[in-house]
């Protein structure tokens, strides 16, 4: 069981993550989009979306810090564990709160605004459920575990983090995770499930963060013959060419 | 000098009858799809009026286009960093309310209503929410000044002349303004796109959205001051007017031009100096921009330009087309065409001949001779309102160029009347606007009589230039998602062969022939295939799934497939 959960599942999920993205990029560039619903509704989006996304950027940064940087490294630069802990909480709690608040607004908006709700696919709903649970568990772990020492103290930098890194060293140490509190276990396993879903959901838009915009010239020129095998021509209507249909509500 | 060719259009507004044929045919060709119900690549607005989307010209509100800040050209809505910070929610994106909520009617009720006393009614339903809709706005709600007391008074272009203009019906002037994407030389839509998905084709300057690279960040939609990039709310991608590039590439005009009832559209090439665009777009005063824009255009008869063009790889027949270009003649030689809103600094490439008709109508209403030069000239001076309004549209408020154009058109009107009536030519009339009689007559021919081939001088794209002109997956949301699947999935499935110069003739033969047994492009055969577009979802049309004989047919005839 330990091996299954903390070795096999992570590797399978990561493999799906990588191969899935290659597949999606290769075969579905057209579907690779944020699928924005701003056209339908923008009052709530204007608050919720930046809250969520900027919060999320903070959360990702926090995870990089907590998971990828070993404690020995922070010790080496003279950062005491308690100082690290304070930094993590001071940065993590606002980021987590913003994420959660943003997500709440966005989910409410999605449910309450008719057009946005009709544009929500089953795929989206499943993804939101997993994403929301992962975030909620993560915040629970931080608040309940680290802040209030709920159910005993747990140092994830001695357990979760080395386990996570061990996956990438290809020398997985499942036992580290088997001893972690349930909250962390669930958070980790669901996060891997989310990774596996990632390439097949709208989450792919994360990987098109347009950093190249900063350096590229404003006006792009392209020659007509740059994509010789581009596919158009005489064939059945493609996605995006469906006729409008009335779905009465 | 870096010579580039640009496909440009001129519209002669005097001839537009506001029939919306162009809009409808364009819509049928490009945007009759789910997700693009509200999208009008071509729309026709009544001016004065709000336009589409509502009040799009108010850049204080929409922040489209470029501005000059401390002598440097910047995107009005903010540069790269601002854009990236706003990427999660574009503050300037118009909402569907600024366009209109697309709707359809519940025709089923009409067909299925039981016998009853009162007539059944087809109610309007929103195509977005699916709920019953009280239709209260659309793409041309204020057509023909309908509701002008309420709407036209809000026209952003009336700014500064509101006090003079009286929108009382009998005093109102009115004309139509058909609009497509301007295919700008300095497109702010492309500059706003974080993904770099919008590009200007280096061969013909057509501005396109690469559907495979668009990620739906929506910055182009607010970045275009003409609001000519639209968001497809089904696919989550930006779409815009394509200048009908698949048609233009084979030498036929855009759908809007082809079907224009007034025959008022001209299509042709202009040459321009790409190195000068930025400088011209940075002209100090808004009112300098028209001249600056003229300044980047190059004369194809100039030997220096010809040399440079050859160096830039512009083929000989394109140069020939540039020399014969009706657009070039109207813009550069007769100087009667003006750009729409040069003050947005995008260097728009759809030009307009301002309408003389408000002036003519005013004279006729007073009972004077509306074709007399002096009456017309006098009226142009006297009728400040139409002239100032036109100047707000076409020259950033500078009335001098508009007056010059209107005088030229007025002169042509009275000069040609003498010619047509067999009277003596009065050469002082063209001379008064700095033209010779012969020139004026030529201009008249181009404006009034020009035949198809004179209105559209479109060189075909070059096969040697463009691996057989296979289109980039660009404007239309056509993915290569299932390009690898074998042809058993119905008509055109499998690796499609793009429409190209080489197969254009074949395509035409197929279209013109009667038999269904014809070859499809790429050597496939139509038999045993199904056009899913025509399938209503009821039952299984013959050939939806290939039977055993259909597949042997496929392999035996098509070999490679
Ligand atoms: S008019 Fe066309 S080319 Fe110009 S900025 Fe708008 S969309 Fe881009
Ligand atoms: S088809 Fe021609 S005449 Fe009719 S509205 Fe369009 S531009 Fe005007």
Coordinates of N, CA, C and O in Angstrom, one line a residue, chain B residues 320-402:
Chain B
X320 N 3.7 45.2 -60.7 CA 2.7 45.6 -61.7 C 1.4 46.0 -61.1 O 0.7 47.0 -61.4
X321 N 0.9 45.1 -60.2 CA -0.4 45.3 -59.6 C -0.3 46.5 -58.7 O -1.3 47.3 -58.6
X322 N 0.8 46.8 -58.1 CA 0.9 48.0 -57.3 C 0.8 49.2 -58.1 O 0.3 50.3 -57.7
X323 N 1.4 49.2 -59.4 CA 1.3 50.3 -60.3 C -0.1 50.5 -60.7 O -0.6 51.7 -60.8
X324 N -0.8 49.4 -60.9 CA -2.2 49.6 -61.5 C -3.2 49.7 -60.3 O -4.4 49.9 -60.6
X325 N -2.8 49.7 -59.1 CA -3.7 49.7 -58.0 C -4.7 50.8 -57.9 O -4.3 52.0 -57.9
X326 N -6.0 50.5 -57.9 CA -6.9 51.6 -57.8 C -6.8 52.3 -56.5 O -7.1 53.5 -56.3
X327 N -6.5 51.5 -55.5 CA -6.4 52.1 -54.1 C -5.3 53.1 -54.1 O -5.4 54.2 -53.5
X328 N -4.1 52.8 -54.7 CA -3.0 53.7 -54.7 C -3.4 55.0 -55.4 O -3.1 56.1 -55.0
X329 N -4.2 54.9 -56.5 CA -4.6 56.1 -57.2 C -5.5 57.0 -56.4 O -5.3 58.2 -56.3
X330 N -6.4 56.3 -55.7 CA -7.3 57.2 -54.9 C -6.6 57.8 -53.6 O -6.9 58.9 -53.2
X331 N -5.7 57.0 -53.1 CA -5.0 57.5 -51.9 C -3.9 58.5 -52.2 O -3.8 59.6 -51.7
X332 N -3.1 58.1 -53.2 CA -1.9 58.9 -53.4 C -2.0 59.9 -54.6 O -1.4 60.9 -54.5
X333 N -2.6 59.4 -55.6 CA -2.6 60.3 -56.8 C -3.7 61.4 -56.7 O -3.4 62.6 -56.8
X334 N -4.9 61.0 -56.5 CA -6.0 62.0 -56.4 C -6.2 62.5 -55.0 O -6.8 63.5 -54.7
X335 N -5.6 61.7 -54.0 CA -5.7 62.1 -52.6 C -7.1 62.4 -52.1 O -7.4 63.3 -51.4
X336 N -8.0 61.6 -52.6 CA -9.4 61.7 -52.2 C -9.8 60.8 -51.0 O -10.9 60.9 -50.4
X337 N -9.0 59.8 -50.8 CA -9.3 58.8 -49.7 C -8.5 59.2 -48.5 O -7.4 59.6 -48.5
X338 N -9.3 59.1 -47.3 CA -8.7 59.5 -46.1 C -8.8 58.3 -45.1 O -9.7 57.4 -45.2
X339 N -7.8 58.1 -44.2 CA -7.8 57.0 -43.2 C -8.8 57.3 -42.1 O -9.1 58.4 -41.8
X340 N -9.4 56.2 -41.6 CA -10.4 56.4 -40.5 C -9.6 56.5 -39.2 O -8.9 55.6 -38.8
X341 N -9.8 57.6 -38.5 CA -9.2 57.8 -37.2 C -7.7 57.6 -37.2 O -7.1 56.8 -36.5
X342 N -7.0 58.4 -38.0 CA -5.5 58.3 -37.9 C -5.0 58.6 -36.6 O -3.9 58.2 -36.2
X343 N -5.8 59.3 -35.7 CA -5.3 59.7 -34.4 C -5.1 58.5 -33.5 O -4.5 58.6 -32.4
X344 N -5.6 57.3 -33.9 CA -5.3 56.2 -33.1 C -3.9 55.7 -33.3 O -3.4 54.8 -32.6
X345 N -3.2 56.2 -34.3 CA -1.8 55.9 -34.6 C -1.5 54.5 -34.9 O -0.4 54.0 -34.7
X346 N -2.5 53.8 -35.4 CA -2.2 52.4 -35.9 C -1.9 52.4 -37.4 O -1.7 51.3 -37.9
X347 N -2.0 53.5 -38.1 CA -1.8 53.5 -39.5 C -2.8 52.6 -40.2 O -2.4 51.6 -40.9
X348 N -4.1 52.9 -40.1 CA -5.1 52.0 -40.7 C -5.0 52.0 -42.2 O -4.6 53.0 -42.9
X349 N -5.3 50.9 -42.8 CA -5.1 50.7 -44.3 C -6.5 50.4 -45.0 O -6.5 49.9 -46.1
X350 N -7.6 50.8 -44.4 CA -8.8 50.8 -45.1 C -9.2 52.3 -45.1 O -9.3 53.0 -44.1
X351 N -9.2 52.9 -46.3 CA -9.4 54.3 -46.5 C -10.8 54.7 -47.0 O -11.4 53.8 -47.6
X352 N -11.2 55.9 -46.7 CA -12.6 56.3 -47.1 C -12.6 57.6 -47.9 O -11.8 58.5 -47.6
X353 N -13.4 57.6 -48.9 CA -13.7 58.8 -49.6 C -14.9 59.4 -48.9 O -16.0 58.8 -48.9
X354 N -14.7 60.6 -48.2 CA -15.8 61.1 -47.4 C -17.0 61.5 -48.3 O -16.8 61.8 -49.5
X355 N -18.2 61.4 -47.8 CA -19.4 61.6 -48.6 C -19.6 63.1 -48.9 O -19.6 63.9 -48.0
X356 N -19.9 63.4 -50.1 CA -20.3 64.7 -50.5 C -21.8 64.9 -50.3 O -22.3 66.0 -50.3
X357 N -22.5 63.7 -50.2 CA -23.9 63.8 -50.3 C -24.6 64.7 -49.2 O -25.6 65.3 -49.5
X358 N -24.1 64.8 -48.0 CA -24.8 65.7 -47.0 C -24.8 67.1 -47.6 O -25.8 67.8 -47.5
X359 N -23.7 67.5 -48.3 CA -23.6 68.8 -48.8 C -24.6 69.0 -50.0 O -25.4 69.9 -50.1
X360 N -24.5 68.0 -50.9 CA -25.4 68.0 -52.1 C -26.9 68.1 -51.6 O -27.7 68.9 -52.1
X361 N -27.2 67.2 -50.7 CA -28.6 67.2 -50.2 C -29.0 68.5 -49.6 O -30.1 69.0 -49.9
X362 N -28.1 69.2 -48.9 CA -28.5 70.4 -48.3 C -28.8 71.5 -49.4 O -29.7 72.2 -49.3
X363 N -28.0 71.5 -50.5 CA -28.2 72.4 -51.5 C -29.5 72.1 -52.2 O -30.3 73.0 -52.5
X364 N -29.7 70.8 -52.5 CA -30.9 70.5 -53.2 C -32.2 70.9 -52.4 O -33.1 71.4 -53.0
X365 N -32.1 70.7 -51.1 CA -33.2 71.1 -50.3 C -33.5 72.6 -50.4 O -34.7 73.0 -50.2
X366 N -32.5 73.4 -50.6 CA -32.8 74.8 -50.7 C -33.3 75.2 -52.1 O -33.6 76.4 -52.4
X367 N -33.3 74.3 -53.0 CA -33.8 74.6 -54.4 C -32.7 75.0 -55.3 O -33.0 75.3 -56.5
X368 N -31.5 75.2 -54.9 CA -30.4 75.6 -55.8 C -29.9 74.4 -56.6 O -30.2 73.2 -56.3
X369 N -29.1 74.7 -57.6 CA -28.5 73.6 -58.5 C -27.4 72.9 -57.7 O -26.4 73.5 -57.4
X370 N -27.6 71.7 -57.4 CA -26.7 70.9 -56.5 C -25.5 70.4 -57.3 O -24.7 69.6 -56.8
X371 N -25.4 70.7 -58.6 CA -24.3 70.3 -59.4 C -23.5 71.4 -59.8 O -22.5 71.2 -60.6
X372 N -23.8 72.6 -59.4 CA -23.1 73.8 -59.8 C -21.9 73.9 -58.8 O -22.0 73.8 -57.6
X373 N -20.7 74.2 -59.5 CA -19.5 74.2 -58.7 C -19.6 75.3 -57.6 O -19.2 75.0 -56.4
X374 N -20.0 76.5 -58.0 CA -20.0 77.5 -57.0 C -20.9 77.3 -55.8 O -20.6 77.5 -54.7
X375 N -22.1 76.7 -56.2 CA -23.0 76.4 -55.1 C -22.4 75.3 -54.2 O -22.5 75.5 -52.9
X376 N -21.8 74.4 -54.8 CA -21.2 73.3 -54.0 C -20.0 73.8 -53.1 O -19.9 73.6 -51.9
X377 N -19.1 74.6 -53.8 CA -18.0 75.1 -53.0 C -18.5 76.0 -51.9 O -18.0 76.0 -50.7
X378 N -19.5 76.8 -52.2 CA -20.1 77.7 -51.1 C -20.6 76.9 -50.0 O -20.4 77.2 -48.8
X379 N -21.3 75.8 -50.4 CA -22.0 75.0 -49.3 C -20.9 74.3 -48.5 O -21.1 74.2 -47.3
X380 N -19.8 73.9 -49.1 CA -18.8 73.2 -48.3 C -18.3 74.2 -47.2 O -18.0 73.8 -46.1
X381 N -18.1 75.5 -47.7 CA -17.7 76.4 -46.7 C -18.8 76.7 -45.6 O -18.4 76.9 -44.4
X382 N -20.0 76.7 -46.1 CA -21.1 77.1 -45.1 C -21.5 76.0 -44.2 O -21.8 76.2 -43.1
X383 N -21.4 74.8 -44.7 CA -21.9 73.6 -43.9 C -20.8 73.1 -43.0 O -20.2 72.1 -43.3
X384 N -20.6 73.9 -42.0 CA -19.5 73.5 -41.1 C -19.7 72.2 -40.4 O -18.8 71.4 -40.2
X385 N -21.0 71.9 -40.1 CA -21.2 70.7 -39.2 C -20.8 69.4 -39.9 O -20.0 68.7 -39.4
X386 N -21.3 69.2 -41.1 CA -20.9 67.9 -41.7 C -19.4 67.9 -41.9 O -18.7 66.9 -41.6
X387 N -18.8 69.0 -42.3 CA -17.3 69.0 -42.5 C -16.5 68.7 -41.2 O -15.6 67.9 -41.2
X388 N -16.9 69.4 -40.2 CA -16.2 69.1 -38.9 C -16.4 67.7 -38.4 O -15.5 67.1 -37.9
X389 N -17.6 67.2 -38.6 CA -17.9 65.9 -38.2 C -17.0 64.9 -39.0 O -16.4 64.0 -38.4
X390 N -17.0 65.1 -40.3 CA -16.2 64.2 -41.1 C -14.7 64.3 -40.7 O -14.0 63.3 -40.7
X391 N -14.3 65.5 -40.4 CA -12.9 65.7 -40.0 C -12.6 65.0 -38.7 O -11.5 64.4 -38.5
X392 N -13.6 64.9 -37.8 CA -13.4 64.1 -36.6 C -13.2 62.7 -36.9 O -12.5 62.0 -36.2
X393 N -13.8 62.2 -37.9 CA -13.7 60.8 -38.3 C -12.3 60.5 -39.0 O -11.7 59.5 -38.8
X394 N -12.0 61.4 -40.0 CA -11.0 61.0 -40.9 C -9.7 61.7 -40.8 O -8.7 61.3 -41.4
X395 N -9.6 62.9 -40.1 CA -8.4 63.6 -40.1 C -8.1 64.1 -38.7 O -7.4 65.2 -38.6
X396 N -8.5 63.5 -37.7 CA -8.3 63.9 -36.3 C -8.8 65.3 -36.1 O -8.2 66.1 -35.3
X397 N -9.8 65.8 -36.8 CA -10.4 67.1 -36.6 C -9.9 68.2 -37.5 O -10.4 69.3 -37.4
X398 N -8.9 67.9 -38.3 CA -8.4 68.9 -39.2 C -9.3 69.1 -40.4 O -9.4 68.2 -41.3
X399 N -10.0 70.2 -40.6 CA -11.0 70.3 -41.6 C -10.4 70.5 -43.0 O -11.0 70.2 -44.0
X400 N -9.1 71.0 -43.1 CA -8.6 71.4 -44.4 C -8.6 70.2 -45.3 O -9.0 70.3 -46.5
X401 N -8.0 69.0 -45.0 CA -8.0 67.9 -46.0 C -9.4 67.5 -46.4 O -9.6 67.2 -47.5
X402 N -10.3 67.5 -45.4 CA -11.7 67.1 -45.7 C -12.3 68.1 -46.7 O -12.9 67.7 -47.7

